[in-house]
CSV table of C-alpha atoms and ligand atoms in Angstrom, one decimal:
chain,number,residue,atom,x,y,z
A,25,UNK,CA,-5.3,12.0,-23.7
A,26,UNK,CA,-8.1,10.6,-25.9
A,27,UNK,CA,-6.0,11.0,-29.0
A,28,UNK,CA,-4.2,8.1,-29.9
A,29,UNK,CA,-1.3,10.6,-30.6
A,30,UNK,CA,-1.5,11.8,-27.2
A,31,UNK,CA,-0.8,8.7,-25.3
A,32,UNK,CA,2.4,8.1,-23.4
A,33,UNK,CA,4.9,5.8,-24.3
A,34,UNK,CA,7.4,6.2,-21.5
A,35,UNK,CA,7.8,7.5,-17.7
A,36,UNK,CA,8.9,10.7,-17.0
A,37,UNK,CA,9.3,10.6,-13.3
A,38,UNK,CA,8.3,13.6,-11.0
A,39,UNK,CA,6.5,15.0,-13.9
A,40,UNK,CA,2.4,15.6,-13.8
A,41,UNK,CA,0.8,12.3,-14.9
A,42,UNK,CA,-2.8,12.2,-16.4
A,43,UNK,CA,-5.5,9.7,-16.9
A,44,UNK,CA,-7.1,8.9,-20.0
A,45,UNK,CA,-9.6,11.4,-19.3
A,46,UNK,CA,-7.0,14.0,-18.9
A,47,UNK,CA,-7.4,13.9,-15.1
A,48,UNK,CA,-4.4,14.0,-12.7
A,49,UNK,CA,-3.7,10.6,-11.6
A,50,UNK,CA,-4.8,10.2,-7.7
A,51,UNK,CA,-3.4,7.3,-6.3
A,52,UNK,CA,-0.5,8.0,-3.9
A,53,UNK,CA,1.1,5.6,-1.6
A,54,UNK,CA,-0.1,2.7,-4.2
A,55,UNK,CA,0.5,-0.6,-5.6
A,56,UNK,CA,0.7,-1.7,-8.7
A,57,UNK,CA,-0.1,-5.4,-10.0
A,58,UNK,CA,-1.4,-7.2,-13.1
A,59,UNK,CA,-4.7,-9.2,-12.5
A,60,UNK,CA,-6.7,-11.5,-15.0
A,61,UNK,CA,-10.6,-11.2,-14.2
A,62,UNK,CA,-14.0,-10.9,-16.0
A,63,UNK,CA,-14.9,-7.7,-17.2
A,64,UNK,CA,-18.0,-6.6,-15.6
A,65,UNK,CA,-19.2,-4.7,-19.0
A,66,UNK,CA,-18.3,-6.7,-21.4
A,67,UNK,CA,-18.2,-10.4,-19.7
A,68,UNK,CA,-15.1,-10.7,-21.5
A,69,UNK,CA,-11.9,-12.2,-19.7
A,70,UNK,CA,-9.3,-9.5,-19.5
A,71,UNK,CA,-5.4,-9.2,-18.1
A,72,UNK,CA,-4.9,-5.6,-16.7
A,73,UNK,CA,-2.4,-3.9,-14.6
A,74,UNK,CA,-4.1,-2.5,-11.7
A,75,UNK,CA,-3.1,0.4,-9.7
A,76,UNK,CA,-4.5,1.5,-6.3
A,77,UNK,CA,-3.8,4.4,-4.2
A,78,UNK,CA,-4.8,7.3,-1.9
A,79,UNK,CA,-7.3,9.8,-3.7
A,80,UNK,CA,-5.9,13.1,-2.2
A,81,UNK,CA,-7.7,15.4,-4.6
A,82,UNK,CA,-9.2,17.2,-1.8
A,83,UNK,CA,-6.0,16.9,0.6
A,84,UNK,CA,-5.0,14.7,3.6
A,85,UNK,CA,-8.5,13.1,3.4
A,86,UNK,CA,-9.9,11.1,0.9
A,87,UNK,CA,-11.1,7.4,-0.3
A,88,UNK,CA,-9.2,4.9,-2.3
A,89,UNK,CA,-9.0,5.0,-5.9
A,90,UNK,CA,-7.9,2.7,-9.0
A,91,UNK,CA,-7.2,2.8,-12.3
A,92,UNK,CA,-6.3,0.3,-15.1
A,93,UNK,CA,-3.9,-0.1,-17.8
A,94,UNK,CA,-2.9,-2.5,-20.6
A,95,UNK,CA,0.8,-1.1,-20.8
A,96,UNK,CA,1.7,0.9,-17.4
A,97,UNK,CA,1.8,4.1,-19.2
A,98,UNK,CA,-1.7,5.1,-20.1
A,99,UNK,CA,-4.3,4.4,-17.0
A,100,UNK,CA,-7.8,4.4,-17.2
A,101,UNK,CA,-9.9,5.8,-14.0
A,102,UNK,CA,-12.1,3.2,-12.3
A,103,UNK,CA,-13.2,5.6,-9.8
A,104,UNK,CA,-13.3,5.4,-5.7
A,105,UNK,CA,-13.4,2.0,-4.8
A,106,UNK,CA,-13.6,2.6,-1.4
A,107,UNK,CA,-15.4,6.1,-0.6
A,108,UNK,CA,-14.8,7.7,2.9
A,109,UNK,CA,-18.2,8.7,4.8
A,110,UNK,CA,-19.4,12.6,4.7
A,111,UNK,CA,-21.4,11.8,8.1
A,112,UNK,CA,-23.4,9.0,9.9
A,113,UNK,CA,-26.7,9.8,8.4
A,114,UNK,CA,-25.0,9.0,4.9
A,115,UNK,CA,-24.3,5.6,5.9
A,116,UNK,CA,-28.6,4.9,6.2
A,117,UNK,CA,-29.7,7.6,3.7
A,118,UNK,CA,-27.4,7.6,0.6
A,119,UNK,CA,-28.3,4.9,-2.0
A,120,UNK,CA,-24.4,4.0,-2.5
A,121,UNK,CA,-23.8,3.4,1.3
A,122,UNK,CA,-27.3,1.8,1.7
A,123,UNK,CA,-26.1,-0.8,-1.0
A,124,UNK,CA,-22.6,-1.2,0.2
A,125,UNK,CA,-23.6,-1.6,4.0
A,126,UNK,CA,-26.5,-3.6,3.7
A,127,UNK,CA,-26.8,-5.7,6.5
A,128,UNK,CA,-24.7,-4.3,8.9
A,129,UNK,CA,-25.8,-3.5,12.5
A,130,UNK,CA,-25.9,-0.1,14.3
A,131,UNK,CA,-23.0,-0.9,15.9
A,132,UNK,CA,-21.2,-2.0,12.7
A,133,UNK,CA,-22.3,1.2,11.1
A,134,UNK,CA,-21.2,3.2,13.8
A,135,UNK,CA,-17.7,1.5,13.3
A,136,UNK,CA,-17.8,2.2,9.8
A,137,UNK,CA,-18.3,6.1,10.5
A,138,UNK,CA,-15.9,5.9,12.8
A,139,UNK,CA,-13.0,4.5,10.5
A,140,UNK,CA,-13.8,6.1,7.3
A,141,UNK,CA,-15.4,9.4,8.6
A,142,UNK,CA,-14.4,12.1,5.9
A,143,UNK,CA,-13.8,15.0,8.3
A,144,UNK,CA,-11.3,12.9,10.6
A,145,UNK,CA,-10.2,9.6,9.3
A,146,UNK,CA,-6.6,8.9,7.7
A,147,UNK,CA,-6.7,6.0,5.1
A,148,UNK,CA,-3.2,5.7,3.4
A,149,UNK,CA,-1.1,3.0,1.7
A,150,UNK,CA,-4.1,1.1,0.3
A,151,UNK,CA,-2.7,-2.2,-1.1
A,152,UNK,CA,-5.1,-5.2,-2.6
A,153,UNK,CA,-4.5,-8.8,-3.0
A,154,UNK,CA,-6.7,-11.5,-4.4
A,155,UNK,CA,-7.8,-14.6,-2.8
A,156,UNK,CA,-8.1,-17.4,-4.9
A,157,UNK,CA,-10.1,-19.5,-2.3
A,158,UNK,CA,-12.6,-16.9,-1.6
A,159,UNK,CA,-12.7,-15.0,-5.0
A,160,UNK,CA,-12.7,-12.0,-3.0
A,161,UNK,CA,-10.6,-8.9,-3.6
A,162,UNK,CA,-9.0,-7.7,-0.2
A,163,UNK,CA,-8.1,-4.3,0.6
A,164,UNK,CA,-5.9,-3.5,3.5
A,165,UNK,CA,-4.7,0.0,4.1
A,166,UNK,CA,-3.4,2.5,7.1
A,167,UNK,CA,-6.6,3.3,9.2
A,168,UNK,CA,-5.9,5.9,11.7
A,169,UNK,CA,-7.6,9.1,13.2
A,170,UNK,CA,-8.6,10.4,16.7
A,171,UNK,CA,-9.7,8.1,19.5
A,172,UNK,CA,-11.7,8.6,22.5
A,173,UNK,CA,-9.1,9.3,24.5
A,174,UNK,CA,-6.9,11.2,22.0
A,175,UNK,CA,-7.5,13.7,19.2
A,176,UNK,CA,-4.3,13.2,17.5
A,177,UNK,CA,-5.0,12.3,13.6
A,178,UNK,CA,-2.6,9.3,13.9
A,179,UNK,CA,-3.9,7.9,17.2
A,180,UNK,CA,-5.9,5.0,16.2
A,181,UNK,CA,-2.8,3.6,14.3
A,182,UNK,CA,-4.9,0.6,13.0
A,183,UNK,CA,-4.8,-1.7,9.7
A,184,UNK,CA,-8.2,-1.5,8.2
A,185,UNK,CA,-9.6,-4.2,5.7
A,186,UNK,CA,-12.0,-4.0,2.9
A,187,UNK,CA,-13.6,-6.6,1.0
A,188,UNK,CA,-15.0,-6.9,-2.8
A,189,UNK,CA,-16.1,-9.5,-5.3
A,190,UNK,CA,-14.7,-7.5,-8.2
A,191,UNK,CA,-11.4,-5.8,-8.4
A,192,UNK,CA,-12.7,-2.2,-8.7
A,193,UNK,CA,-14.9,-2.7,-5.9
A,194,UNK,CA,-17.2,-0.7,-4.4
A,195,UNK,CA,-15.1,-2.2,-1.3
A,196,UNK,CA,-17.2,-3.1,2.1
A,197,UNK,CA,-15.0,-1.9,4.8
A,198,UNK,CA,-15.2,-4.6,7.5
A,199,UNK,CA,-13.3,-3.4,10.3
A,200,UNK,CA,-9.9,-1.8,11.5
A,201,UNK,CA,-7.4,-3.5,14.0
A,202,UNK,CA,-4.5,-3.1,16.0
A,203,UNK,CA,-2.2,-6.1,15.3
A,204,UNK,CA,0.6,-8.1,17.0
A,205,UNK,CA,2.4,-7.1,20.3
A,206,UNK,CA,6.3,-7.6,21.7
A,207,UNK,CA,6.6,-10.6,23.4
A,208,UNK,CA,7.5,-10.4,26.9
A,209,UNK,CA,11.1,-11.5,26.6
A,210,UNK,CA,11.8,-8.9,23.9
A,211,UNK,CA,12.4,-5.1,24.5
A,212,UNK,CA,9.0,-3.1,23.5
A,213,UNK,CA,10.4,0.2,21.9
A,214,UNK,CA,7.1,1.8,22.6
A,215,UNK,CA,5.4,-0.1,25.9
A,216,UNK,CA,2.7,2.5,26.4
A,217,UNK,CA,0.6,1.7,22.9
A,218,UNK,CA,0.2,-2.0,22.0
A,219,UNK,CA,-0.1,-3.7,18.7
A,220,UNK,CA,0.1,-0.3,16.5
A,221,UNK,CA,0.0,-0.5,13.1
A,222,UNK,CA,0.8,2.5,10.5
A,223,UNK,CA,2.7,2.5,7.1
A,224,UNK,CA,2.2,-0.8,5.6
A,225,UNK,CA,2.1,-3.1,2.9
A,226,UNK,CA,0.9,-6.7,1.7
A,227,UNK,CA,3.0,-9.6,0.2
A,228,UNK,CA,1.6,-13.0,-1.1
A,229,UNK,CA,4.5,-15.5,-1.0
A,230,UNK,CA,5.0,-18.4,-3.5
A,231,UNK,CA,3.3,-20.9,-1.5
A,232,UNK,CA,0.3,-18.5,-1.3
A,233,UNK,CA,0.8,-17.2,2.3
A,234,UNK,CA,-0.1,-13.9,2.7
A,235,UNK,CA,1.7,-11.4,4.9
A,236,UNK,CA,1.2,-7.9,6.4
A,237,UNK,CA,4.5,-5.3,6.7
A,238,UNK,CA,3.8,-2.5,8.8
A,239,UNK,CA,5.6,0.0,11.0
A,240,UNK,CA,4.6,-0.4,14.9
A,241,UNK,CA,5.5,0.5,18.2
A,242,UNK,CA,5.3,4.6,17.6
A,243,UNK,CA,6.9,3.7,14.0
A,244,UNK,CA,10.3,2.4,15.9
A,245,UNK,CA,10.0,-1.3,14.8
A,246,UNK,CA,8.8,-2.9,11.4
A,247,UNK,CA,6.4,-6.2,11.9
A,248,UNK,CA,5.8,-8.7,9.6
A,249,UNK,CA,2.6,-10.6,10.4
A,250,UNK,CA,0.9,-13.8,8.7
A,251,UNK,CA,-2.8,-13.5,7.4
A,252,UNK,CA,-5.2,-15.7,7.8
A,253,UNK,CA,-6.1,-18.2,4.5
A,254,UNK,CA,-8.9,-15.6,3.2
A,255,UNK,CA,-6.4,-12.8,3.9
A,256,UNK,CA,-8.9,-10.9,5.9
A,257,UNK,CA,-7.6,-11.0,9.4
A,258,UNK,CA,-4.2,-12.4,10.8
A,259,UNK,CA,-3.7,-16.3,10.7
A,260,UNK,CA,-3.7,-15.8,14.9
A,261,UNK,CA,-5.2,-13.3,16.8
A,262,UNK,CA,-2.4,-11.0,18.8
A,263,UNK,CA,-3.4,-12.7,22.4
A,264,UNK,CA,-2.5,-16.3,21.0
A,265,UNK,CA,0.1,-15.3,18.4
A,266,UNK,CA,3.7,-17.1,18.7
A,267,UNK,CA,6.8,-15.2,17.9
A,268,UNK,CA,8.4,-16.4,15.1
A,269,UNK,CA,5.5,-18.7,13.7
A,270,UNK,CA,2.9,-16.1,13.5
A,271,UNK,CA,4.9,-12.8,13.3
A,272,UNK,CA,8.6,-11.2,13.3
A,273,UNK,CA,9.8,-7.9,14.6
A,274,UNK,CA,12.3,-6.3,12.6
A,275,UNK,CA,15.3,-3.9,13.4
A,276,UNK,CA,13.5,-2.6,16.7
A,277,UNK,CA,14.4,1.3,17.1
A,278,UNK,CA,15.8,1.4,13.5
A,279,UNK,CA,12.5,3.8,12.6
A,280,UNK,CA,11.7,2.5,9.3
A,281,UNK,CA,8.6,3.0,7.3
A,282,UNK,CA,6.8,3.0,4.0
A,283,UNK,CA,7.7,-1.1,3.7
A,284,UNK,CA,7.6,-2.6,0.3
A,285,UNK,CA,8.4,-6.3,0.0
A,286,UNK,CA,9.3,-8.3,-3.4
A,287,UNK,CA,10.7,-11.6,-4.4
A,288,UNK,CA,13.6,-12.0,-6.7
A,289,UNK,CA,15.1,-15.3,-7.7
A,290,UNK,CA,14.6,-16.9,-4.3
A,291,UNK,CA,15.6,-14.0,-2.2
A,292,UNK,CA,13.6,-11.5,-0.5
A,293,UNK,CA,13.9,-7.7,-0.7
A,294,UNK,CA,12.3,-5.0,1.9
A,295,UNK,CA,12.6,-1.5,1.3
A,296,UNK,CA,11.8,1.1,3.2
A,297,UNK,CA,12.2,5.0,4.2
A,298,UNK,CA,13.0,6.7,7.3
A,299,UNK,CA,10.4,8.4,9.5
A,300,UNK,CA,10.2,12.3,8.5
A,301,UNK,CA,6.5,12.8,7.5
A,302,UNK,CA,6.1,14.3,4.1
A,303,UNK,CA,9.7,15.0,3.6
A,304,UNK,CA,12.0,12.3,2.0
A,305,UNK,CA,14.8,10.6,3.3
A,306,UNK,CA,17.2,8.0,2.8
A,307,UNK,CA,16.3,4.4,1.9
A,308,UNK,CA,17.4,1.7,3.2
A,309,UNK,CA,16.8,-2.1,2.1
A,310,UNK,CA,17.3,-5.4,3.5
A,311,UNK,CA,17.4,-8.6,2.3
A,312,UNK,CA,16.5,-12.2,3.3
A,313,UNK,CA,16.2,-16.2,2.4
A,314,UNK,CA,12.6,-16.3,3.6
A,315,UNK,CA,9.8,-14.0,5.0
A,316,UNK,CA,10.6,-14.9,8.5
A,317,UNK,CA,14.2,-15.1,7.8
A,318,UNK,CA,17.2,-12.7,9.1
A,319,UNK,CA,17.1,-9.8,7.2
A,320,UNK,CA,20.3,-8.2,6.4
A,321,UNK,CA,20.9,-4.4,6.2
A,322,UNK,CA,22.0,-3.8,2.6
A,323,UNK,CA,22.2,0.0,2.8
A,324,UNK,CA,20.9,2.6,0.5
A,325,UNK,CA,20.1,1.0,-3.1
A,326,UNK,CA,20.6,4.8,-4.7
A,327,UNK,CA,23.2,5.4,-7.1
A,328,UNK,CA,24.0,9.3,-7.5
A,329,UNK,CA,21.7,10.5,-5.2
A,330,UNK,CA,23.5,13.5,-4.1
A,331,UNK,CA,20.9,14.7,-1.6
A,332,UNK,CA,20.2,10.9,0.1
A,333,UNK,CA,16.4,11.6,-0.1
A,334,UNK,CA,15.9,8.5,-2.5
A,335,UNK,CA,15.8,11.0,-5.2
A,336,UNK,CA,13.1,13.0,-3.1
A,337,UNK,CA,10.8,10.1,-2.7
A,338,UNK,CA,9.6,7.4,-0.1
A,339,UNK,CA,8.7,3.9,-1.4
A,340,UNK,CA,5.5,2.4,-1.9
A,341,UNK,CA,5.8,-0.7,-3.9
A,342,UNK,CA,8.4,-2.7,-6.2
A,343,UNK,CA,6.6,-4.9,-8.9
A,344,UNK,CA,7.7,-6.8,-11.8
A,345,UNK,CA,6.6,-5.7,-15.3
A,346,UNK,CA,5.8,-8.0,-18.0
A,347,UNK,CA,9.3,-8.4,-19.4
A,348,UNK,CA,10.5,-9.3,-15.8
A,349,UNK,CA,12.1,-6.1,-15.0
A,350,UNK,CA,11.7,-4.8,-11.4
A,351,UNK,CA,10.2,-1.4,-11.0
A,352,UNK,CA,10.2,1.1,-8.1
A,353,UNK,CA,7.1,3.1,-7.3
A,354,UNK,CA,8.2,6.2,-5.2
A,355,UNK,CA,6.0,9.1,-3.7
A,356,UNK,CA,7.2,12.8,-4.0
A,357,UNK,CA,4.9,14.0,-1.6
A,358,UNK,CA,3.9,17.9,-1.7
A,359,UNK,CA,3.1,18.5,1.7
A,360,UNK,CA,1.8,22.1,0.7
A,361,UNK,CA,-0.5,20.5,-1.8
A,362,UNK,CA,-0.9,17.0,-1.2
A,363,UNK,CA,-2.9,16.6,-4.3
A,364,UNK,CA,-0.3,17.7,-6.3
A,365,UNK,CA,2.3,15.1,-5.1
A,366,UNK,CA,4.2,13.5,-7.9
A,367,UNK,CA,4.8,9.7,-8.6
A,368,UNK,CA,8.6,8.6,-9.5
A,369,UNK,CA,8.7,5.4,-10.8
A,370,UNK,CA,12.2,4.1,-11.7
A,371,UNK,CA,13.6,0.7,-13.0
A,372,UNK,CA,15.4,-1.4,-10.4
A,373,UNK,CA,18.6,-2.9,-11.6
A,374,UNK,CA,20.5,-5.6,-9.7
A,375,UNK,CA,24.1,-6.7,-9.6
A,376,UNK,CA,25.3,-10.3,-10.1
A,377,UNK,CA,25.3,-10.8,-6.1
A,378,UNK,CA,21.8,-9.5,-6.4
A,379,UNK,CA,22.4,-6.2,-5.1
A,380,UNK,CA,19.8,-3.6,-5.7
A,381,UNK,CA,20.5,-0.4,-7.4
A,382,UNK,CA,18.5,2.4,-8.2
A,383,UNK,CA,19.2,5.2,-10.5
A,384,UNK,CA,17.6,8.4,-11.8
A,385,UNK,CA,16.0,8.5,-15.1
A,386,UNK,CA,14.5,11.7,-16.4
A,387,UNK,CA,12.5,9.8,-19.1
A,388,UNK,CA,12.4,5.9,-19.8
B,29,GAL,C1,4.9,9.3,6.4
B,29,GAL,C2,4.2,8.1,6.1
B,29,GAL,C3,2.9,8.8,4.9
B,29,GAL,C4,1.9,9.9,5.9
B,29,GAL,C5,2.7,10.9,6.4
B,29,GAL,C6,2.1,11.7,7.1
B,29,GAL,O1,5.6,9.0,7.4
B,29,GAL,O2,4.6,7.5,5.1
B,29,GAL,O3,1.9,7.8,4.7
B,29,GAL,O4,1.5,9.1,6.8
B,29,GAL,O5,4.0,10.5,7.2
B,29,GAL,O6,2.8,12.9,7.8
């Protein structure tokens, strides 16, 4: 796609999408946003669209990759921004890992390996936010894998965090955490495993407060938890967190995942999928006047989606383009060949009452 004439100038949902080096884009379960930063190569201040997502080029397990763009159509690969780790030794022998994890103790390196082990770690749904106070780029993701007591690939059920001074990394993995727990006076839908965090997303409100939105209680209940000022951990640790101030639980037992939150004209929207693994299912969105407000079930935003499968996609992000239009980003997973999972981006429409509508487009 290096020739001017080969440039994309439209979206073709579900079609193969290649980067400017003609490689298939690998940024699944991702997020798109526009940021202004200093380009490390030229020293110039630039404004770029940034797409972060899962690199599934070698199947279920991979690192986190980024792309940059001026027009949302043509994407330049910025490479793997957080690498998974081939072996414990690599953290001490490989130049890249030695420089990224310089200063880490043996114990910290053990944790990096356990959390990012290329052979066993699940690294999904990465989302990045910029922290203006610390001038750091903070990457959160679904960090999963086996534990000391379970061989299941999704036993850890944690949220992982990594940081960088530059949008395109390298991101240094900090830690992975279980998050808030159901208060004693509410009905925990999965009391045997506390603080689980799987499918996740981030949202920064107009006042700069950051939130992590995630499936907990064995994916039966969504949680929204407030992040600290640095966006690197919760505002209050789970043992001291106060319900309604530090976190809320949403729709206990409804089993929603793949959450994506955005704000429009003072209303907050949360779009979600059901829980059917890589298979698509019917979307449902909720609306509220505040992040920690009452979220109303608004149903399925899709129009003309005969199969009730969100046009064969699962939500991952909704963002606003430079014309003020909202764009839905969905993944069309291919469970037989995850690397060939496709991206389905669709324009979001709103009725006068602020109801969200999603309609299929072959090309737009
Ligand atoms: C989905 C989830 C994906 C991935 C998949 C694995 O429910 O949204 O991110 O974890 O399950 O089966």
